[in-house]
Amino acid sequence: MIQNFQGMARRLVTLLRQQGISDPNVLRVVETTPRHQFMPESLAHKAYENTALPIGKGQTISQPLMVASMTQLLMQHHCQKVLEIGTGSGYQTAVLAQLVERVYSVERIAELQYQAKRRLKNLDLHNIQMRHGDGWQGWSSKSPFDGIIVTAAAQSIPQALLDQLADGGVLIIPVGTERQALHVVRRFGDSYEQKQLGDVKFVPLVPGALA
Ligand code: SAH
């Protein structure tokens, strides 16, 4: 059991700052969110290392630097209503929920979604709505979103996510299979502006069937 995670979390935040995360709100939330509660207890001693870790069902909790970078990007665009595709452990969801007004999160594996829901409730985070569904479809009835963050790598950018972006909104999505890059897409009316950031490594955004 990890009783006192603050020291370890503080060291993680120092590392994130050295790696270019400068948003004080993002750093504060990473420092106070108990990442060790978002993984199997047998891995909890590694929770404040800057690495992705397995969470079961062949999935991973994303690397803290990636969570912080993507969150910082959403903050730079002043997002308040955010759709997350790939709830996984719920850690990214928890970070977002402490920084924006409302978070919607879609996960295709029921068991992971169930565990994430329990963790988020334990942390008293209630500005979150979750859905067991296919992220390729987004969440049309709740759209438009001023930020959409995908935490699994898509072979191509899902059209539904482009459609569900608000005017001025931003979509952050890893694209590729073996080789993946982080794409940032902004919507201006009917036109979209796209840029590519660095290489990344995510589990695949699986098409179709739920599990
Ligand atoms: N943000 C999560 C990342 C989990 S890994 C975390 O840090 O814990 C990516 C997640 O995307 C996995 O849980 C996987 O089941 C989910 N996923 C993959 N394809 C999906 C799809 N088509 N729709 C919804 N979720 C999907």
Coordinates of N, CA, C and O in Angstrom, one line a residue, residues 35-121:
R35 N -1.9 8.8 -8.9 CA -1.8 7.9 -10.1 C -1.7 6.4 -9.7 O -2.2 5.5 -10.4
H36 N -1.2 6.1 -8.5 CA -1.1 4.7 -8.0 C -2.5 4.1 -7.9 O -2.6 2.8 -7.9
Q37 N -3.5 4.8 -7.8 CA -4.9 4.2 -7.6 C -5.5 3.8 -9.0 O -6.5 3.2 -9.0
F38 N -4.8 4.1 -10.1 CA -5.3 3.9 -11.4 C -4.6 2.7 -12.1 O -4.6 2.6 -13.3
M39 N -4.1 1.8 -11.3 CA -3.4 0.6 -11.8 C -3.5 -0.6 -10.8 O -3.9 -0.3 -9.7
P40 N -3.1 -1.8 -11.3 CA -3.1 -2.9 -10.3 C -2.2 -2.6 -9.2 O -1.1 -2.0 -9.4
E41 N -2.5 -3.0 -8.0 CA -1.7 -2.7 -6.8 C -0.3 -3.2 -6.9 O 0.6 -2.6 -6.4
S42 N -0.1 -4.3 -7.7 CA 1.2 -4.9 -7.8 C 2.2 -4.0 -8.6 O 3.4 -4.1 -8.6
L43 N 1.6 -3.0 -9.3 CA 2.5 -2.0 -10.0 C 2.6 -0.7 -9.4 O 3.3 0.2 -9.9
A44 N 1.8 -0.5 -8.3 CA 1.7 0.8 -7.7 C 3.0 1.5 -7.3 O 3.2 2.7 -7.4
H45 N 4.0 0.7 -7.0 CA 5.3 1.2 -6.7 C 6.0 1.9 -7.8 O 6.9 2.7 -7.7
K46 N 5.5 1.7 -9.1 CA 6.1 2.3 -10.2 C 5.2 3.5 -10.7 O 5.5 4.1 -11.8
A47 N 4.2 3.8 -10.0 CA 3.2 4.8 -10.5 C 3.7 6.2 -10.7 O 3.2 6.9 -11.6
Y48 N 4.8 6.6 -10.1 CA 5.3 7.9 -10.2 C 6.6 8.0 -11.1 O 7.3 8.9 -11.1
E49 N 6.8 6.9 -11.8 CA 7.9 6.9 -12.8 C 7.2 7.4 -14.1 O 6.0 7.2 -14.3
N50 N 8.1 7.9 -15.0 CA 7.5 8.5 -16.2 C 7.3 7.4 -17.3 O 7.9 7.5 -18.3
T51 N 6.5 6.4 -17.0 CA 6.3 5.4 -18.0 C 4.9 4.9 -18.1 O 4.1 5.1 -17.1
A52 N 4.5 4.4 -19.2 CA 3.2 3.8 -19.4 C 3.3 2.4 -18.7 O 4.4 1.8 -18.5
L53 N 2.2 1.9 -18.1 CA 2.1 0.7 -17.4 C 0.9 -0.1 -17.8 O -0.1 0.5 -18.1
P54 N 1.0 -1.5 -17.7 CA -0.2 -2.3 -18.1 C -1.3 -2.2 -17.1 O -1.1 -2.1 -15.9
I55 N -2.6 -2.1 -17.6 CA -3.7 -2.0 -16.7 C -4.7 -3.2 -17.0 O -5.8 -3.2 -16.5
G56 N -4.2 -4.2 -17.7 CA -5.1 -5.4 -18.0 C -5.8 -5.2 -19.3 O -5.8 -4.1 -19.9
K57 N -6.3 -6.4 -19.9 CA -7.0 -6.4 -21.2 C -6.1 -5.9 -22.3 O -6.6 -5.3 -23.3
G58 N -4.8 -6.0 -22.1 CA -3.8 -5.6 -23.2 C -3.7 -4.1 -23.3 O -3.1 -3.6 -24.3
Q59 N -4.2 -3.3 -22.3 CA -4.2 -1.9 -22.4 C -3.2 -1.3 -21.5 O -2.6 -2.0 -20.6
T60 N -2.9 0.0 -21.6 CA -1.9 0.7 -20.7 C -2.4 2.0 -20.2 O -3.3 2.6 -20.9
I61 N -2.0 2.4 -19.1 CA -2.1 3.8 -18.6 C -1.0 4.6 -19.3 O 0.1 4.2 -19.2
S62 N -1.4 5.7 -19.9 CA -0.4 6.5 -20.7 C 0.7 7.0 -19.8 O 0.6 7.2 -18.6
Q63 N 1.9 7.3 -20.4 CA 3.0 7.9 -19.8 C 2.6 9.3 -19.2 O 2.0 10.1 -19.9
P64 N 3.0 9.6 -18.0 CA 2.7 10.9 -17.4 C 3.1 12.1 -18.3 O 2.3 13.0 -18.4
L65 N 4.2 12.1 -19.0 CA 4.6 13.2 -19.8 C 3.6 13.4 -21.0 O 3.3 14.5 -21.4
M66 N 3.1 12.3 -21.5 CA 2.2 12.3 -22.6 C 0.8 12.9 -22.1 O 0.2 13.8 -22.7
V67 N 0.4 12.4 -20.9 CA -0.9 13.0 -20.3 C -0.7 14.5 -20.1 O -1.6 15.3 -20.5
A68 N 0.4 14.9 -19.5 CA 0.6 16.3 -19.2 C 0.7 17.1 -20.5 O 0.2 18.2 -20.6
S69 N 1.4 16.6 -21.5 CA 1.6 17.4 -22.8 C 0.2 17.6 -23.5 O -0.1 18.7 -23.9
M70 N -0.5 16.5 -23.6 CA -1.8 16.6 -24.3 C -2.8 17.5 -23.5 O -3.5 18.3 -24.0
T71 N -2.7 17.4 -22.1 CA -3.6 18.2 -21.3 C -3.2 19.7 -21.5 O -4.0 20.6 -21.6
Q72 N -1.9 20.0 -21.5 CA -1.4 21.3 -21.6 C -1.9 21.9 -22.9 O -2.3 23.1 -23.0
L73 N -1.9 21.1 -24.0 CA -2.3 21.6 -25.3 C -3.8 22.0 -25.2 O -4.2 23.0 -25.8
L74 N -4.6 21.2 -24.6 CA -6.1 21.5 -24.4 C -6.2 22.8 -23.7 O -7.1 23.6 -24.0
M75 N -5.4 23.0 -22.6 CA -5.5 24.2 -21.8 C -5.1 25.4 -22.6 O -5.7 26.5 -22.5
Q76 N -4.1 25.3 -23.5 CA -3.7 26.4 -24.3 C -4.8 26.9 -25.2 O -4.9 28.0 -25.7
H77 N -5.7 25.9 -25.6 CA -6.9 26.3 -26.4 C -8.1 26.6 -25.6 O -9.2 26.7 -26.1
H78 N -8.0 26.7 -24.3 CA -9.0 27.1 -23.4 C -10.3 26.2 -23.5 O -11.4 26.7 -23.5
C79 N -10.0 24.9 -23.6 CA -11.1 24.0 -23.7 C -11.9 23.8 -22.3 O -11.2 23.8 -21.3
Q80 N -13.2 23.8 -22.4 CA -13.9 23.6 -21.1 C -14.9 22.4 -21.2 O -15.2 21.8 -20.2
K81 N -15.2 22.0 -22.5 CA -16.1 20.8 -22.6 C -15.3 19.9 -23.5 O -15.1 20.1 -24.7
V82 N -14.8 18.8 -22.9 CA -13.9 17.9 -23.5 C -14.4 16.5 -23.7 O -14.9 15.9 -22.8
L83 N -14.2 15.9 -24.9 CA -14.4 14.5 -25.1 C -13.1 13.8 -25.1 O -12.2 14.1 -25.8
E84 N -13.1 12.7 -24.3 CA -11.9 11.8 -24.3 C -12.3 10.5 -24.9 O -13.3 9.9 -24.6
I85 N -11.5 10.0 -25.9 CA -11.7 8.7 -26.4 C -10.7 7.7 -25.9 O -9.4 8.0 -26.1
G86 N -11.1 6.7 -25.2 CA -10.1 5.7 -24.6 C -10.0 6.0 -23.1 O -8.9 6.5 -22.7
T87 N -11.0 5.8 -22.3 CA -11.0 6.1 -20.8 C -9.8 5.3 -20.2 O -9.1 5.8 -19.3
G88 N -9.7 4.0 -20.6 CA -8.6 3.1 -20.0 C -8.7 3.1 -18.5 O -9.8 2.8 -17.9
S89 N -7.6 3.5 -17.8 CA -7.6 3.5 -16.3 C -8.5 4.6 -15.7 O -8.8 4.6 -14.6
G90 N -8.7 5.7 -16.5 CA -9.4 6.8 -16.0 C -8.5 7.9 -15.5 O -9.0 9.0 -15.0
Y91 N -7.2 7.7 -15.6 CA -6.2 8.7 -15.0 C -6.3 10.0 -15.8 O -6.4 11.1 -15.2
Q92 N -6.2 9.9 -17.1 CA -6.3 11.1 -17.9 C -7.7 11.9 -17.7 O -7.7 13.1 -17.6
T93 N -8.7 11.1 -17.5 CA -10.0 11.6 -17.3 C -10.0 12.4 -15.9 O -10.6 13.5 -15.9
A94 N -9.3 11.8 -14.9 CA -9.3 12.5 -13.6 C -8.5 13.8 -13.7 O -8.9 14.8 -13.1
V95 N -7.4 13.8 -14.4 CA -6.6 15.0 -14.6 C -7.5 16.1 -15.3 O -7.6 17.2 -14.8
L96 N -8.1 15.7 -16.4 CA -9.0 16.7 -17.1 C -10.1 17.2 -16.3 O -10.4 18.4 -16.3
A97 N -10.7 16.3 -15.5 CA -11.9 16.8 -14.7 C -11.6 17.8 -13.7 O -12.5 18.6 -13.3
Q98 N -10.3 17.9 -13.3 CA -9.9 18.9 -12.3 C -9.5 20.2 -13.0 O -9.2 21.2 -12.3
L99 N -9.6 20.3 -14.3 CA -9.1 21.5 -15.0 C -10.1 22.1 -16.0 O -10.0 23.2 -16.3
V100 N -11.1 21.3 -16.3 CA -12.2 21.8 -17.3 C -13.5 21.6 -16.6 O -13.7 20.9 -15.6
E101 N -14.5 22.2 -17.3 CA -15.9 22.2 -16.7 C -16.5 20.8 -16.8 O -17.1 20.3 -15.8
R102 N -16.4 20.2 -17.9 CA -17.1 18.9 -18.1 C -16.3 18.0 -19.0 O -15.7 18.4 -20.0
V103 N -16.2 16.7 -18.6 CA -15.5 15.7 -19.4 C -16.5 14.6 -19.8 O -17.2 14.1 -19.0
Y104 N -16.4 14.2 -21.1 CA -17.1 13.1 -21.6 C -16.1 12.0 -22.0 O -15.1 12.4 -22.7
S105 N -16.3 10.8 -21.6 CA -15.2 9.8 -21.9 C -15.8 8.5 -22.4 O -16.8 8.0 -21.8
V106 N -15.3 8.0 -23.5 CA -15.8 6.8 -24.2 C -14.7 5.7 -24.1 O -13.6 5.9 -24.4
E107 N -15.2 4.5 -23.7 CA -14.3 3.3 -23.6 C -15.0 2.1 -24.2 O -16.2 1.9 -24.0
R108 N -14.3 1.3 -25.0 CA -14.9 0.1 -25.6 C -14.9 -1.2 -24.7 O -15.6 -2.1 -24.9
I109 N -14.0 -1.2 -23.7 CA -13.9 -2.4 -22.9 C -14.6 -2.1 -21.6 O -14.2 -1.3 -20.7
A110 N -15.8 -2.8 -21.4 CA -16.7 -2.6 -20.3 C -16.0 -2.7 -18.9 O -16.2 -1.9 -18.0
E111 N -15.1 -3.7 -18.8 CA -14.5 -3.9 -17.5 C -13.6 -2.8 -17.1 O -13.6 -2.3 -15.9
L112 N -12.8 -2.2 -18.0 CA -12.0 -1.1 -17.8 C -12.8 0.1 -17.4 O -12.5 0.9 -16.5
Q113 N -13.9 0.3 -18.1 CA -14.8 1.4 -17.9 C -15.3 1.4 -16.5 O -15.4 2.4 -15.8
Y114 N -15.7 0.2 -16.1 CA -16.3 0.0 -14.7 C -15.3 0.3 -13.6 O -15.6 1.0 -12.7
Q115 N -14.1 -0.1 -13.8 CA -13.0 0.2 -12.8 C -12.7 1.7 -12.8 O -12.6 2.2 -11.7
A116 N -12.7 2.3 -13.9 CA -12.4 3.7 -14.0 C -13.5 4.5 -13.3 O -13.2 5.5 -12.5
K117 N -14.7 4.1 -13.5 CA -15.8 4.8 -12.9 C -15.7 4.8 -11.4 O -16.0 5.8 -10.7
R118 N -15.4 3.6 -10.9 CA -15.3 3.5 -9.4 C -14.1 4.4 -8.9 O -14.3 5.1 -7.8
R119 N -13.0 4.4 -9.6 CA -11.9 5.3 -9.1 C -12.2 6.7 -9.1 O -11.9 7.5 -8.2
L120 N -12.9 7.2 -10.1 CA -13.3 8.6 -10.3 C -14.3 9.0 -9.2 O -14.2 10.1 -8.7
K121 N -15.2 8.1 -8.9 CA -16.1 8.3 -7.9 C -15.5 8.4 -6.5 O -15.7 9.3 -5.7

